[in-house]
PDB file of C-alpha atoms in Angstrom:
ATOM      1  CA  ALA A   1       1.400   0.064  26.725  1.00 68.00           C
ATOM      2  CA  ALA A   2       3.809   2.041  25.614  1.00 70.00           C
ATOM      3  CA  SER A   3       5.488  -0.781  22.788  1.00 76.00           C
ATOM      4  CA  ASP A   4       2.096  -0.826  21.472  1.00 78.00           C
ATOM      5  CA  VAL A   5       2.169   2.568  20.288  1.00 75.00           C
ATOM      6  CA  TYR A   6       5.977   2.485  19.061  1.00 75.00           C
ATOM      7  CA  LYS A   7       5.141  -0.640  16.813  1.00 80.00           C
ATOM      8  CA  ARG A   8       2.111   1.192  15.599  1.00 80.00           C
ATOM      9  CA  GLN A   9       4.223   3.785  14.356  1.00 87.00           C
ATOM     10  CA  ASP A  10       7.163   1.932  12.933  1.00 90.00           C
ATOM     11  CA  LEU A  11       4.134   0.647  10.806  1.00 89.00           C
ATOM     12  CA  ASP A  12       2.103   3.554   9.752  1.00 89.00           C
ATOM     13  CA  ASN A  13       6.050   4.626   9.129  1.00 92.00           C
ATOM     14  CA  ALA A  14       7.044   1.121   7.658  1.00 92.00           C
ATOM     15  CA  ILE A  15       3.421   1.560   4.395  1.00 92.00           C
ATOM     16  CA  LEU A  16       4.571   5.922   4.654  1.00 94.00           C
ATOM     17  CA  LEU A  17       8.487   4.758   3.029  1.00 94.00           C
ATOM     18  CA  ILE A  18       6.963   1.859   0.669  1.00 94.00           C
ATOM     19  CA  GLN A  19       4.770   3.920  -0.516  1.00 94.00           C
ATOM     20  CA  GLN A  20       7.148   6.352  -1.668  1.00 96.00           C
ATOM     21  CA  SER A  21       9.611   3.958  -2.857  1.00 95.00           C
ATOM     22  CA  LEU A  22       6.043   2.273  -5.078  1.00 96.00           C
ATOM     23  CA  VAL A  23       5.514   5.631  -6.601  1.00 96.00           C
ATOM     24  CA  LEU A  24       9.539   5.773  -7.875  1.00 97.00           C
ATOM     25  CA  GLU A  25       9.772   1.859  -9.246  1.00 97.00           C
ATOM     26  CA  PRO A  26       5.595   1.436  -9.699  1.00 97.00           C
ATOM     27  CA  ASN A  27       7.016  -1.592 -11.617  1.00 97.00           C
ATOM     28  CA  ASN A  28       9.152  -3.851  -8.907  1.00 97.00           C
ATOM     29  CA  ALA A  29       7.494  -6.549  -7.806  1.00 97.00           C
ATOM     30  CA  LYS A  30       9.205  -6.496  -4.556  1.00 96.00           C
ATOM     31  CA  ALA A  31       8.305  -3.690  -2.907  1.00 96.00           C
ATOM     32  CA  TRP A  32       4.703  -4.329  -4.289  1.00 97.00           C
ATOM     33  CA  ALA A  33       5.102  -7.662  -1.710  1.00 97.00           C
ATOM     34  CA  ILE A  34       7.053  -5.996   0.837  1.00 95.00           C
ATOM     35  CA  ALA A  35       4.253  -3.689   0.848  1.00 96.00           C
ATOM     36  CA  GLY A  36       1.799  -6.534   1.049  1.00 96.00           C
ATOM     37  CA  GLN A  37       3.546  -7.904   3.829  1.00 95.00           C
ATOM     38  CA  ILE A  38       3.180  -4.744   5.464  1.00 93.00           C
ATOM     39  CA  TYR A  39       0.072  -3.800   5.909  1.00 94.00           C
ATOM     40  CA  LEU A  40      -0.861  -7.826   6.527  1.00 94.00           C
ATOM     41  CA  LEU A  41       1.342  -6.870   9.832  1.00 91.00           C
ATOM     42  CA  ASN A  42      -1.400  -4.884   9.710  1.00 90.00           C
ATOM     43  CA  GLU A  43      -4.295  -7.000  10.384  1.00 92.00           C
ATOM     44  CA  ASP A  44      -5.235  -5.290   6.626  1.00 94.00           C
ATOM     45  CA  ILE A  45      -5.918  -9.030   4.048  1.00 96.00           C
ATOM     46  CA  LEU A  46      -7.615  -7.336   2.063  1.00 97.00           C
ATOM     47  CA  SER A  47      -4.790  -4.893   1.242  1.00 96.00           C
ATOM     48  CA  ALA A  48      -2.539  -7.124   1.705  1.00 97.00           C
ATOM     49  CA  GLU A  49      -4.747  -9.280  -1.565  1.00 98.00           C
ATOM     50  CA  ARG A  50      -4.430  -5.968  -3.396  1.00 97.00           C
ATOM     51  CA  PHE A  51      -0.479  -5.628  -3.147  1.00 97.00           C
ATOM     52  CA  TYR A  52       0.141  -9.090  -3.981  1.00 98.00           C
ATOM     53  CA  LYS A  53      -1.970  -9.526  -7.422  1.00 98.00           C
ATOM     54  CA  LYS A  54      -0.061  -6.438  -8.235  1.00 98.00           C
ATOM     55  CA  ALA A  55       3.242  -8.196  -7.423  1.00 98.00           C
ATOM     56  CA  LYS A  56       2.118 -11.664  -9.071  1.00 98.00           C
ATOM     57  CA  ALA A  57       1.078  -9.150 -11.712  1.00 98.00           C
ATOM     58  CA  ILE A  58       4.696  -7.816 -12.548  1.00 98.00           C
ATOM     59  CA  ASP A  59       6.207 -11.134 -11.602  1.00 97.00           C
ATOM     60  CA  PRO A  60       4.834 -13.729 -10.720  1.00 96.00           C
ATOM     61  CA  ILE A  61       8.102 -16.185  -9.884  1.00 97.00           C
ATOM     62  CA  LEU A  62       9.427 -13.596  -7.584  1.00 97.00           C
ATOM     63  CA  GLU A  63      10.579 -15.530  -4.217  1.00 97.00           C
ATOM     64  CA  GLU A  64       9.304 -12.251  -2.251  1.00 96.00           C
ATOM     65  CA  VAL A  65       5.910 -12.919  -4.547  1.00 97.00           C
ATOM     66  CA  LYS A  66       5.552 -16.954  -3.240  1.00 97.00           C
ATOM     67  CA  ALA A  67       5.798 -16.009   0.661  1.00 97.00           C
ATOM     68  CA  LEU A  68       3.271 -13.064   0.620  1.00 97.00           C
ATOM     69  CA  LYS A  69       1.127 -15.571  -1.173  1.00 97.00           C
ATOM     70  CA  SER A  70       1.593 -17.918   1.951  1.00 97.00           C
ATOM     71  CA  LEU A  71       1.263 -15.481   4.586  1.00 96.00           C
ATOM     72  CA  ILE A  72      -1.668 -14.058   3.724  1.00 97.00           C
ATOM     73  CA  ASP A  73      -3.054 -17.878   3.488  1.00 97.00           C
ATOM     74  CA  GLU A  74      -2.389 -17.969   6.545  1.00 96.00           C
ATOM     75  CA  LYS A  75      -3.735 -15.145   7.627  1.00 94.00           C
ATOM     76  CA  LYS A  76      -7.118 -16.843   6.247  1.00 94.00           C
ATOM     77  CA  LYS A  77      -6.359 -19.971   8.167  1.00 94.00           C
ATOM     78  CA  GLU A  78      -6.310 -17.978  11.463  1.00 90.00           C
ATOM     79  CA  GLU A  79      -9.354 -15.892  10.919  1.00 82.00           C
TER      80      GLU A  79
END
């Protein structure tokens, strides 16, 4: 369906933008957590977990980092 094409394109664009953001601000835990959420939307749990670990290493108490962990755990339960 056309909506699937747009969703795919939006995710690809989001991935591109967040990667650029991480290059510019590699110590931005929130950006790493957002990247993880984007990969999770893309059904890529392994990548989401990698981004979570990086975000947690930078700022373990950041709300977005905790939220990403919850989202990953929920996604794993669905499998």
